[in-house]
Each structure stands twice: as C-alpha cells, then as structure tokens.
C-alpha cells in the first residue's frame, strides 16, 4: 500500500527545508563520482559550499552527453554491488545512456508513481492495465511497481497486440489504463472495429496518458472517445521514469514532486533562469537518489511553472504541459529518436547519397515514420532496390525500435532550403 502521504502535503517552507537537507546529502553523494569531483574541483567548490537553496545555481549542469561519456557505469555513486537495476536508452550506433538504481531508488520510484496514481483517485480494488513497452522502457516497470505499491490488481499487457489488449480490458474489467496518447486513438479505433462501445462494454474510468507531447484538445478527445478522465503523466528515464510530475484531479498543470526534484527553468541558450512563469528548458536536480544522483540535469524539455496555488491544496509546483524540445529529438509511438541515429544507419550504405527526409504522420490513428533517402546513382535493378530497402528498414528498426517506411528516391529529388537539406517534416495533426 502507498505509504508516505505526508510528503504530498508539505507546505512551501517544509518543502524548501527538506530540499536543502536533501541537496546537501545529494552533493556529498555526487562527490563519490569522478565526474562530479572533477566538476567541483574546476569550480573550486566543496560540499560545504551548499548553504542555501540559492547555492544550487553555482553547481555544474549535467547533460545527456555527460551521461553518454560516462557510459556505462562511470556515474555510479555507489559500488556496483549495490546497484540492482539499470535502464538504458536505445541505440547501437551512438553511445546509449544508462541509469542505475539501488533497491532504495526503486522503492522511492514506486512510491512516487503510487502517489501519482493515488492522487487521481485510484485505489486498491482498481484494475490497472499498462500498455507501455516493458524492458528498457521505464513506462513498463515504472508503472508496474507503482501500481502494485498502491495495491491495485495489475495487468502488465505491454505494448502492441491491440485486440488482445482490448480483450484484457473487457474480460478483466480494467478500470484504469496507462496508454501513450497516440495509442489511445488506435485502441478506440480497434474497439469500434470489434463492435465495442468503451462506455457500455468496459469499466474504464481513468486513463493515464504521457510519454509524448499532446494538446488539451487531444486529451478531451481521448476522454470523450473512451468515456474516461485522462491525466497527463510526465517523466523521463534520467529521472527514473514516470512519477516525476503528474496532473491532479484539477487537470491544470502537473505537480512536480519537489521532495524528489529541485526544479529550474532556464533559457536554453544563456542557461540563466527565465523570468517567473515564462517558458524555458526544464532543469532537474535529483535529491532522493542513491545510485546515480544528477545535478542540474538539462532535460531539453520546454515548459514553464504555472503561477498561483492549485485549488487541490498541494503546494508542489505545477509544470505546464510540455511545449516542445530544445533539441531535435523526435518522439514517435512513445519512443525517443534522434535524427542522427537514422543518419548514421543510412550513411553505412554505399548505395545511398547524403540527403534524406524523415516525415512523421498520424493518419487514421496510426503514427508513421517515412524515411526517404536519395540513391547515389540511378538504378532500375528493382529486385536489388527492394532487397536494399528491406535491409535499411531492418537496420533502422534495430536502431530506433520502431519500423519506418523506407523509400529510395532519385538523387536531387528531395527538397532543399537555401541549399541545405530539410531533415524532418512533422505532419502529425493536433500535436501541441
Ligand atoms: N503503445 C502501445 N502499443 C503501440 C504503440 C504504443 N505507443 N504504438 C503502436 N503500438 C501497437 C500497434 O498498434 C501494433 O499493434 P496492433 O497491430 O495490434 O494494433 C503494434 O504495437 C506494433 O506496432 P507497429 O507500429 O506495427 O510497430 P513498430 O515496430 O513501428 O513499433 C512498438 C513497435 C509499438 C512495439 C514500439 O513502438 C513500442 O514499444 N512503443 C511503446 C514505447 C513505450 O512504451 N514508451 C513509453 C516510455 S515511458
Ligand atoms: P523517456 O526517457 O523515454 O521516458 O522519455 C522522456 C521524454 O519523453 C521527456 O524528456 C519528454 O520529452 C517526453 N515526455 C514524457 N512525458 C511527457 C508528457 N507527459 N508530455 C510531453 N512529453 C513527455
Ligand atoms: Zn493540484
């Protein structure tokens, strides 16, 4: 059962006192790693320099590149014998990233997710189904342990197999479902094909949607289609996974759990704090983690802190829904993809030229990535071109974990802007 409701009810002054205490502890923990020892030495700082929360601004930022450079275990702040799980980002061509967890980290993560689910009214007796990918996708095990911690009956259905997913929903009487917003549309479409009306034929009342940007209109549409309340869930593997920030029943901003994270919003160029309430890059410091604490992690997500108090009474700050990214990461089907991963695969084929175009669409509730790539030379050897297309598709799927449609096109046929190739065209409707 969910154990620590007291942290949810902290006042601002209690939150800040706890943050300072935990920040001091975190800094000492960070200094067990060579990475942070070097950063502190460059700044001639020691753990004793953290006397107030405003001293946070003197600390170094941490970036995804730092995580890559530390791959796999260099950022561990505990002996590896104390680490009980790792989650790793996708990719075999570039260096992936790794996040490490002790048993206490996993327990705290489960508590955070349980807190989120409890906040939106879920209780023991609810039946919780998870359509996230399991394995390395943190939405799988993250929600699994959180929902179990809360004491719900869990259905770890995992991604895909939509008809089976729906059968579980109807047969087991699933009341709450975690689904990526774009997949919620697909579920509804298949329910209709099966002659099912979600309001009449299921017991669903709550949807947890997250992992990709979506608009208020998209949420309302999901709520109407499925006859549920849908709550926005924000998280990222670097912070553990889901459970970082979550909407309460007011559905107006995502409470970020400040007993776990210290929030900053900075200008992505100057790295200075933006004026209160303005959009900037979300920077998070973990203050409740043992194996791999991170100081001032640049998430690259763009958002703002909502002004004013939430009518629900919780004092933890609220983030606005995500407005985009300050890098070129694409999120499709709940999977994060960097164009450079695609480029790296393509450039390994001698038959291909340098120009390619990634187009994202979502016709009829199906998210799709099309990769058009120019051939180096004209060819009408169709069997060979077909085999080449198949091989590129296979290698791309290995790298980015989703299956793109690959099209080989003639040299010079892809659009250019001022001589430069356009790399990504996002034609998905109702994005933000
Ligand atoms: N969540 C769950 N299932 C999804 C999905 C999503 N975001 N996107 C697609 N699917 C379903 C498809 O509907 C299809 O099932 P169906 O034909 O029975 O309807 C099945 O997964 C395969 O989809 P397809 O688009 O053909 O495959 P792909 O190779 O391009 O993608 C997935 C493979 C879906 C397995 C991969 O995209 C995935 O694991 N997505 C989930 C990621 C996730 O959980 N992220 C959360 C992070 S917190
Ligand atoms: P991952 O590390 O795979 O869990 O992906 C984390 C990223 O997914 C975040 O940095 C965001 O860019 C995105 N993301 C997660 N949740 C949301 C959400 N609720 N709204 C918008 N983007 C999200
Ligand atoms: Zn609230």
Short mmCIF file of N, CA and C in Angstrom, two decimals, residues 12-155:
data_model
loop_
_atom_site.label_atom_id
_atom_site.label_comp_id
_atom_site.label_asym_id
_atom_site.label_seq_id
_atom_site.Cartn_x
_atom_site.Cartn_y
_atom_site.Cartn_z
N UNK A 12 5.10 25.06 1.61
CA UNK A 12 6.27 25.56 0.87
C UNK A 12 7.51 25.58 1.74
N UNK A 13 7.37 26.06 2.99
CA UNK A 13 8.58 26.17 3.82
C UNK A 13 9.09 24.78 4.18
N UNK A 14 8.19 23.83 4.36
CA UNK A 14 8.65 22.46 4.65
C UNK A 14 9.34 21.85 3.43
N UNK A 15 8.77 22.13 2.26
CA UNK A 15 9.39 21.60 1.03
C UNK A 15 10.82 22.15 0.91
N UNK A 16 10.95 23.46 1.12
CA UNK A 16 12.27 24.07 0.93
C UNK A 16 13.29 23.58 1.96
N UNK A 17 12.84 23.40 3.19
CA UNK A 17 13.76 22.89 4.23
C UNK A 17 14.22 21.47 3.87
N UNK A 18 13.27 20.67 3.43
CA UNK A 18 13.60 19.29 3.05
C UNK A 18 14.54 19.28 1.84
N UNK A 19 14.27 20.19 0.90
CA UNK A 19 15.11 20.24 -0.31
C UNK A 19 16.56 20.58 0.05
N UNK A 20 16.73 21.53 0.95
CA UNK A 20 18.09 21.93 1.31
C UNK A 20 18.82 20.75 1.98
N UNK A 21 18.12 20.12 2.90
CA UNK A 21 18.73 18.97 3.59
C UNK A 21 19.11 17.89 2.57
N UNK A 22 18.19 17.60 1.65
CA UNK A 22 18.45 16.54 0.68
C UNK A 22 19.48 16.95 -0.37
N UNK A 23 19.51 18.24 -0.69
CA UNK A 23 20.51 18.70 -1.67
C UNK A 23 21.92 18.52 -1.10
N UNK A 24 22.08 18.88 0.17
CA UNK A 24 23.41 18.74 0.80
C UNK A 24 23.84 17.27 0.75
N UNK A 25 22.91 16.41 1.07
CA UNK A 25 23.21 14.98 1.08
C UNK A 25 23.54 14.50 -0.34
N UNK A 26 22.77 15.00 -1.31
CA UNK A 26 22.97 14.59 -2.70
C UNK A 26 24.35 15.02 -3.20
N UNK A 27 24.73 16.24 -2.85
CA UNK A 27 26.04 16.73 -3.31
C UNK A 27 27.15 15.83 -2.75
N UNK A 28 27.02 15.47 -1.48
CA UNK A 28 28.05 14.58 -0.91
C UNK A 28 28.06 13.24 -1.65
N UNK A 29 26.87 12.78 -2.00
CA UNK A 29 26.76 11.52 -2.75
C UNK A 29 27.40 11.66 -4.14
N UNK A 30 27.12 12.79 -4.79
CA UNK A 30 27.68 13.04 -6.13
C UNK A 30 29.21 13.03 -6.09
N UNK A 31 29.75 13.55 -5.00
CA UNK A 31 31.20 13.68 -4.94
C UNK A 31 31.91 12.33 -4.81
N UNK A 32 31.13 11.28 -4.75
CA UNK A 32 31.74 9.95 -4.81
C UNK A 32 32.08 9.57 -6.25
N UNK A 33 31.59 10.36 -7.20
CA UNK A 33 31.89 10.04 -8.61
C UNK A 33 33.01 10.95 -9.11
N UNK A 34 33.82 10.36 -9.97
CA UNK A 34 34.92 11.14 -10.53
C UNK A 34 34.39 12.32 -11.33
N UNK A 35 33.26 12.07 -12.03
CA UNK A 35 32.67 13.11 -12.88
C UNK A 35 32.39 14.38 -12.08
N UNK A 36 31.68 14.24 -10.97
CA UNK A 36 31.33 15.44 -10.20
C UNK A 36 32.53 15.96 -9.40
N UNK A 37 33.42 15.05 -8.97
CA UNK A 37 34.62 15.55 -8.26
C UNK A 37 35.39 16.51 -9.16
N UNK A 38 35.52 16.11 -10.45
CA UNK A 38 36.24 17.00 -11.39
C UNK A 38 35.51 18.32 -11.57
N UNK A 39 34.18 18.25 -11.72
CA UNK A 39 33.40 19.48 -11.93
C UNK A 39 33.52 20.43 -10.72
N UNK A 40 33.48 19.83 -9.54
CA UNK A 40 33.60 20.66 -8.33
C UNK A 40 35.01 21.25 -8.23
N UNK A 41 36.00 20.45 -8.57
CA UNK A 41 37.39 20.93 -8.48
C UNK A 41 37.59 22.11 -9.43
N UNK A 42 37.01 22.00 -10.66
CA UNK A 42 37.12 23.12 -11.62
C UNK A 42 36.56 24.40 -11.03
N UNK A 43 35.50 24.25 -10.23
CA UNK A 43 34.86 25.44 -9.64
C UNK A 43 35.42 25.78 -8.28
N UNK A 44 36.40 25.04 -7.86
CA UNK A 44 36.97 25.19 -6.50
C UNK A 44 35.85 25.16 -5.45
N UNK A 45 34.96 24.20 -5.61
CA UNK A 45 33.84 24.09 -4.66
C UNK A 45 33.94 22.79 -3.87
N UNK A 46 33.36 22.80 -2.69
CA UNK A 46 33.24 21.56 -1.92
C UNK A 46 31.77 21.44 -1.49
N UNK A 47 31.46 20.31 -0.89
CA UNK A 47 30.08 20.09 -0.44
C UNK A 47 29.66 21.16 0.58
N UNK A 48 30.62 21.67 1.32
CA UNK A 48 30.28 22.66 2.36
C UNK A 48 29.83 24.00 1.78
N UNK A 49 30.04 24.19 0.49
CA UNK A 49 29.62 25.45 -0.13
C UNK A 49 28.10 25.52 -0.33
N UNK A 50 27.42 24.41 -0.12
CA UNK A 50 25.94 24.45 -0.28
C UNK A 50 25.34 24.81 1.07
N UNK A 51 24.96 26.07 1.21
CA UNK A 51 24.41 26.53 2.49
C UNK A 51 22.93 26.90 2.37
N UNK A 52 22.55 27.29 1.15
CA UNK A 52 21.13 27.61 0.95
C UNK A 52 20.72 27.09 -0.42
N UNK A 53 19.41 27.07 -0.67
CA UNK A 53 18.95 26.54 -1.96
C UNK A 53 19.47 27.37 -3.13
N UNK A 54 19.73 28.66 -2.88
CA UNK A 54 20.20 29.51 -3.99
C UNK A 54 21.62 29.11 -4.42
N UNK A 55 22.34 28.37 -3.57
CA UNK A 55 23.68 27.91 -3.97
C UNK A 55 23.61 26.87 -5.09
N UNK A 56 22.41 26.35 -5.31
CA UNK A 56 22.24 25.39 -6.42
C UNK A 56 22.77 25.99 -7.72
N UNK A 57 22.55 27.28 -7.89
CA UNK A 57 22.92 27.93 -9.16
C UNK A 57 24.43 27.94 -9.39
N UNK A 58 25.19 27.65 -8.37
CA UNK A 58 26.65 27.61 -8.56
C UNK A 58 27.11 26.23 -9.02
N UNK A 59 26.18 25.28 -8.99
CA UNK A 59 26.58 23.90 -9.32
C UNK A 59 26.63 23.70 -10.84
N UNK A 60 27.41 22.72 -11.28
CA UNK A 60 27.52 22.49 -12.73
C UNK A 60 26.23 21.88 -13.28
N UNK A 61 25.98 22.13 -14.56
CA UNK A 61 24.89 21.43 -15.25
C UNK A 61 25.38 20.02 -15.61
N UNK A 62 24.41 19.13 -15.81
CA UNK A 62 24.74 17.79 -16.33
C UNK A 62 23.93 17.62 -17.61
N UNK A 63 24.55 17.05 -18.65
CA UNK A 63 23.86 16.91 -19.94
C UNK A 63 23.79 15.44 -20.35
N UNK A 64 22.98 15.21 -21.36
CA UNK A 64 22.88 13.84 -21.89
C UNK A 64 24.26 13.39 -22.40
N UNK A 65 24.99 14.33 -22.98
CA UNK A 65 26.33 13.98 -23.47
C UNK A 65 27.22 13.51 -22.31
N UNK A 66 27.07 14.15 -21.14
CA UNK A 66 27.83 13.69 -19.97
C UNK A 66 27.48 12.24 -19.64
N UNK A 67 26.19 11.92 -19.76
CA UNK A 67 25.78 10.54 -19.47
C UNK A 67 26.38 9.60 -20.50
N UNK A 68 26.39 10.04 -21.76
CA UNK A 68 26.99 9.19 -22.81
C UNK A 68 28.47 8.98 -22.53
N UNK A 69 29.14 10.07 -22.17
CA UNK A 69 30.59 9.97 -21.92
C UNK A 69 30.90 9.08 -20.72
N UNK A 70 29.91 8.94 -19.84
CA UNK A 70 30.15 8.14 -18.63
C UNK A 70 29.68 6.70 -18.79
N UNK A 71 29.22 6.36 -19.98
CA UNK A 71 28.66 5.03 -20.26
C UNK A 71 29.68 3.94 -19.97
N UNK A 72 29.39 2.81 -19.36
CA UNK A 72 28.10 2.55 -18.76
C UNK A 72 28.02 2.92 -17.26
N UNK A 73 29.13 2.79 -16.52
CA UNK A 73 28.98 2.84 -15.06
C UNK A 73 29.73 3.97 -14.37
N UNK A 74 30.30 4.90 -15.18
CA UNK A 74 31.20 5.88 -14.55
C UNK A 74 30.48 6.87 -13.63
N UNK A 75 29.18 6.98 -13.79
CA UNK A 75 28.46 7.94 -12.94
C UNK A 75 27.87 7.27 -11.71
N UNK A 76 28.24 6.04 -11.46
CA UNK A 76 27.69 5.37 -10.29
C UNK A 76 28.28 5.95 -9.01
N UNK A 77 27.39 6.34 -8.10
CA UNK A 77 27.85 6.92 -6.83
C UNK A 77 27.87 5.88 -5.73
N UNK A 78 27.58 4.64 -6.09
CA UNK A 78 27.66 3.54 -5.11
C UNK A 78 28.44 2.40 -5.77
N UNK A 79 28.97 1.48 -4.97
CA UNK A 79 29.62 0.31 -5.61
C UNK A 79 28.60 -0.45 -6.44
N UNK A 80 29.04 -1.03 -7.55
CA UNK A 80 28.10 -1.72 -8.45
C UNK A 80 27.36 -2.85 -7.74
N UNK A 81 27.97 -3.37 -6.68
CA UNK A 81 27.33 -4.46 -5.94
C UNK A 81 26.05 -3.98 -5.26
N UNK A 82 25.87 -2.66 -5.14
CA UNK A 82 24.64 -2.13 -4.52
C UNK A 82 23.59 -1.75 -5.56
N UNK A 83 23.97 -1.83 -6.83
CA UNK A 83 23.03 -1.48 -7.91
C UNK A 83 22.21 -2.72 -8.25
N UNK A 84 20.87 -2.54 -8.29
CA UNK A 84 20.05 -3.73 -8.57
C UNK A 84 19.37 -3.67 -9.94
N UNK A 85 19.37 -2.51 -10.57
CA UNK A 85 18.78 -2.46 -11.93
C UNK A 85 19.39 -1.33 -12.72
N UNK A 86 19.44 -1.52 -14.03
CA UNK A 86 19.78 -0.40 -14.90
C UNK A 86 18.73 -0.30 -15.99
N UNK A 87 18.51 0.92 -16.45
CA UNK A 87 17.70 1.15 -17.65
C UNK A 87 18.60 1.85 -18.64
N UNK A 88 18.52 1.46 -19.90
CA UNK A 88 19.40 2.05 -20.91
C UNK A 88 18.57 2.60 -22.06
N UNK A 89 19.04 3.69 -22.64
CA UNK A 89 18.34 4.25 -23.81
C UNK A 89 18.64 3.38 -25.02
N UNK A 90 17.85 3.58 -26.08
CA UNK A 90 18.02 2.75 -27.28
C UNK A 90 19.26 3.18 -28.04
N UNK A 91 19.56 2.43 -29.07
CA UNK A 91 20.65 2.85 -29.96
C UNK A 91 21.88 1.98 -29.84
N UNK A 92 22.36 1.57 -31.01
CA UNK A 92 23.61 0.80 -31.01
C UNK A 92 24.67 1.56 -31.78
N UNK A 93 24.25 2.53 -32.60
CA UNK A 93 25.24 3.26 -33.40
C UNK A 93 25.89 4.36 -32.56
N UNK A 94 25.06 5.17 -31.88
CA UNK A 94 25.61 6.18 -30.98
C UNK A 94 25.79 5.54 -29.62
N UNK A 95 26.43 6.25 -28.70
CA UNK A 95 26.54 5.66 -27.36
C UNK A 95 25.23 5.87 -26.63
N UNK A 96 24.65 4.80 -26.13
CA UNK A 96 23.43 4.97 -25.33
C UNK A 96 23.75 5.55 -23.95
N UNK A 97 22.70 5.74 -23.15
CA UNK A 97 22.92 6.19 -21.77
C UNK A 97 22.39 5.12 -20.83
N UNK A 98 22.89 5.17 -19.63
CA UNK A 98 22.49 4.18 -18.63
C UNK A 98 22.10 4.90 -17.35
N UNK A 99 21.00 4.46 -16.73
CA UNK A 99 20.62 4.99 -15.43
C UNK A 99 20.60 3.82 -14.45
N UNK A 100 21.22 4.03 -13.30
CA UNK A 100 21.40 2.95 -12.33
C UNK A 100 20.51 3.18 -11.11
N UNK A 101 20.07 2.10 -10.51
CA UNK A 101 19.18 2.20 -9.34
C UNK A 101 19.60 1.22 -8.24
N UNK A 102 19.62 1.71 -7.01
CA UNK A 102 19.72 0.79 -5.86
C UNK A 102 18.30 0.32 -5.53
N UNK A 103 18.21 -0.61 -4.59
CA UNK A 103 16.87 -1.06 -4.18
C UNK A 103 16.07 0.10 -3.58
N UNK A 104 16.77 0.96 -2.83
CA UNK A 104 16.05 2.11 -2.24
C UNK A 104 15.54 3.03 -3.35
N UNK A 105 16.36 3.25 -4.39
CA UNK A 105 15.91 4.08 -5.51
C UNK A 105 14.63 3.50 -6.13
N UNK A 106 14.62 2.19 -6.30
CA UNK A 106 13.44 1.56 -6.92
C UNK A 106 12.21 1.71 -6.00
N UNK A 107 12.45 1.58 -4.69
CA UNK A 107 11.34 1.73 -3.73
C UNK A 107 10.78 3.15 -3.78
N UNK A 108 11.69 4.12 -3.82
CA UNK A 108 11.25 5.52 -3.86
C UNK A 108 10.52 5.82 -5.16
N UNK A 109 11.00 5.23 -6.24
CA UNK A 109 10.36 5.42 -7.55
C UNK A 109 8.92 4.84 -7.49
N UNK A 110 8.80 3.64 -6.95
CA UNK A 110 7.46 3.04 -6.83
C UNK A 110 6.55 3.92 -5.97
N UNK A 111 7.11 4.48 -4.89
CA UNK A 111 6.31 5.37 -4.03
C UNK A 111 5.82 6.59 -4.81
N UNK A 112 6.73 7.14 -5.64
CA UNK A 112 6.36 8.35 -6.40
C UNK A 112 5.23 8.03 -7.39
N UNK A 113 5.34 6.90 -8.07
CA UNK A 113 4.30 6.54 -9.04
C UNK A 113 3.00 6.24 -8.31
N UNK A 114 3.10 5.54 -7.18
CA UNK A 114 1.90 5.24 -6.39
C UNK A 114 1.22 6.54 -5.95
N UNK A 115 2.03 7.51 -5.55
CA UNK A 115 1.49 8.81 -5.13
C UNK A 115 0.69 9.45 -6.28
N UNK A 116 1.26 9.39 -7.48
CA UNK A 116 0.58 9.98 -8.65
C UNK A 116 -0.76 9.29 -8.88
N UNK A 117 -0.74 7.97 -8.84
CA UNK A 117 -1.95 7.21 -9.15
C UNK A 117 -3.01 7.44 -8.07
N UNK A 118 -2.55 7.52 -6.82
CA UNK A 118 -3.47 7.78 -5.70
C UNK A 118 -4.10 9.16 -5.86
N UNK A 119 -3.27 10.10 -6.30
CA UNK A 119 -3.72 11.50 -6.44
C UNK A 119 -4.92 11.61 -7.39
N UNK A 120 -4.95 10.76 -8.43
CA UNK A 120 -6.06 10.86 -9.37
C UNK A 120 -7.20 9.89 -9.03
N UNK A 121 -7.15 9.40 -7.80
CA UNK A 121 -8.32 8.65 -7.30
C UNK A 121 -8.23 7.15 -7.43
N UNK A 122 -7.10 6.62 -7.88
CA UNK A 122 -7.02 5.16 -8.00
C UNK A 122 -6.73 4.55 -6.62
N UNK A 123 -7.31 3.38 -6.38
CA UNK A 123 -7.23 2.75 -5.07
C UNK A 123 -7.13 1.23 -5.24
N UNK A 124 -6.74 0.53 -4.15
CA UNK A 124 -6.83 -0.93 -4.19
C UNK A 124 -8.27 -1.28 -4.58
N UNK A 125 -8.41 -2.26 -5.45
CA UNK A 125 -9.76 -2.56 -5.96
C UNK A 125 -9.86 -2.14 -7.42
N UNK A 126 -9.06 -1.12 -7.79
CA UNK A 126 -8.99 -0.79 -9.22
C UNK A 126 -8.16 -1.84 -9.95
N UNK A 127 -8.44 -2.00 -11.23
CA UNK A 127 -7.65 -2.92 -12.06
C UNK A 127 -6.89 -2.07 -13.07
N UNK A 128 -5.57 -2.15 -12.98
CA UNK A 128 -4.69 -1.23 -13.72
C UNK A 128 -3.98 -1.99 -14.82
N UNK A 129 -4.20 -1.56 -16.05
CA UNK A 129 -3.55 -2.20 -17.21
C UNK A 129 -2.52 -1.25 -17.80
N UNK A 130 -1.38 -1.81 -18.17
CA UNK A 130 -0.28 -0.97 -18.68
C UNK A 130 0.06 -1.38 -20.11
N UNK A 131 -0.13 -0.44 -21.05
CA UNK A 131 0.17 -0.76 -22.45
C UNK A 131 1.51 -0.18 -22.89
N UNK A 132 2.37 0.15 -21.91
CA UNK A 132 3.73 0.60 -22.24
C UNK A 132 4.58 -0.59 -22.62
N UNK A 133 5.66 -0.29 -23.38
CA UNK A 133 6.66 -1.33 -23.57
C UNK A 133 7.32 -1.61 -22.22
N UNK A 134 7.61 -2.88 -21.94
CA UNK A 134 8.34 -3.20 -20.69
C UNK A 134 9.83 -3.23 -21.03
N UNK A 135 10.62 -3.95 -20.30
CA UNK A 135 12.05 -3.97 -20.59
C UNK A 135 12.66 -2.62 -20.31
N UNK A 136 13.40 -2.10 -21.26
CA UNK A 136 14.12 -0.86 -21.03
C UNK A 136 13.21 0.37 -20.98
N UNK A 137 12.01 0.27 -21.57
CA UNK A 137 11.10 1.43 -21.48
C UNK A 137 10.66 1.58 -20.02
N UNK A 138 10.93 2.72 -19.43
CA UNK A 138 10.65 2.86 -18.00
C UNK A 138 9.15 2.94 -17.69
N UNK A 139 8.35 3.22 -18.72
CA UNK A 139 6.90 3.25 -18.52
C UNK A 139 6.36 1.87 -18.18
N UNK A 140 7.09 0.83 -18.52
CA UNK A 140 6.64 -0.53 -18.22
C UNK A 140 6.79 -0.82 -16.73
N UNK A 141 8.02 -1.08 -16.32
CA UNK A 141 8.27 -1.44 -14.91
C UNK A 141 7.93 -0.29 -13.97
N UNK A 142 8.08 0.94 -14.44
CA UNK A 142 7.79 2.10 -13.58
C UNK A 142 6.35 2.07 -13.10
N UNK A 143 5.42 1.95 -14.04
CA UNK A 143 4.01 1.90 -13.64
C UNK A 143 3.67 0.58 -12.95
N UNK A 144 4.35 -0.48 -13.38
CA UNK A 144 4.07 -1.78 -12.79
C UNK A 144 4.28 -1.75 -11.27
N UNK A 145 5.47 -1.34 -10.87
CA UNK A 145 5.79 -1.33 -9.43
C UNK A 145 4.97 -0.28 -8.67
N UNK A 146 4.70 0.85 -9.32
CA UNK A 146 3.91 1.90 -8.67
C UNK A 146 2.48 1.42 -8.43
N UNK A 147 1.91 0.78 -9.44
CA UNK A 147 0.51 0.32 -9.32
C UNK A 147 0.43 -0.81 -8.29
N UNK A 148 1.44 -1.67 -8.25
CA UNK A 148 1.45 -2.74 -7.25
C UNK A 148 1.62 -2.14 -5.85
N UNK A 149 2.49 -1.14 -5.74
CA UNK A 149 2.70 -0.49 -4.43
C UNK A 149 1.39 0.08 -3.91
N UNK A 150 0.58 0.57 -4.81
CA UNK A 150 -0.72 1.12 -4.41
C UNK A 150 -1.70 0.01 -4.03
N UNK A 151 -1.43 -1.18 -4.51
CA UNK A 151 -2.27 -2.32 -4.13
C UNK A 151 -3.36 -2.63 -5.15
N UNK A 152 -3.16 -2.15 -6.38
CA UNK A 152 -4.16 -2.46 -7.41
C UNK A 152 -3.84 -3.82 -8.03
N UNK A 153 -4.85 -4.44 -8.62
CA UNK A 153 -4.59 -5.62 -9.45
C UNK A 153 -4.01 -5.11 -10.76
N UNK A 154 -2.84 -5.61 -11.14
CA UNK A 154 -2.19 -5.06 -12.33
C UNK A 154 -2.24 -6.04 -13.49
N UNK A 155 -2.37 -5.49 -14.69
CA UNK A 155 -2.37 -6.28 -15.92
C UNK A 155 -1.21 -5.77 -16.79
#
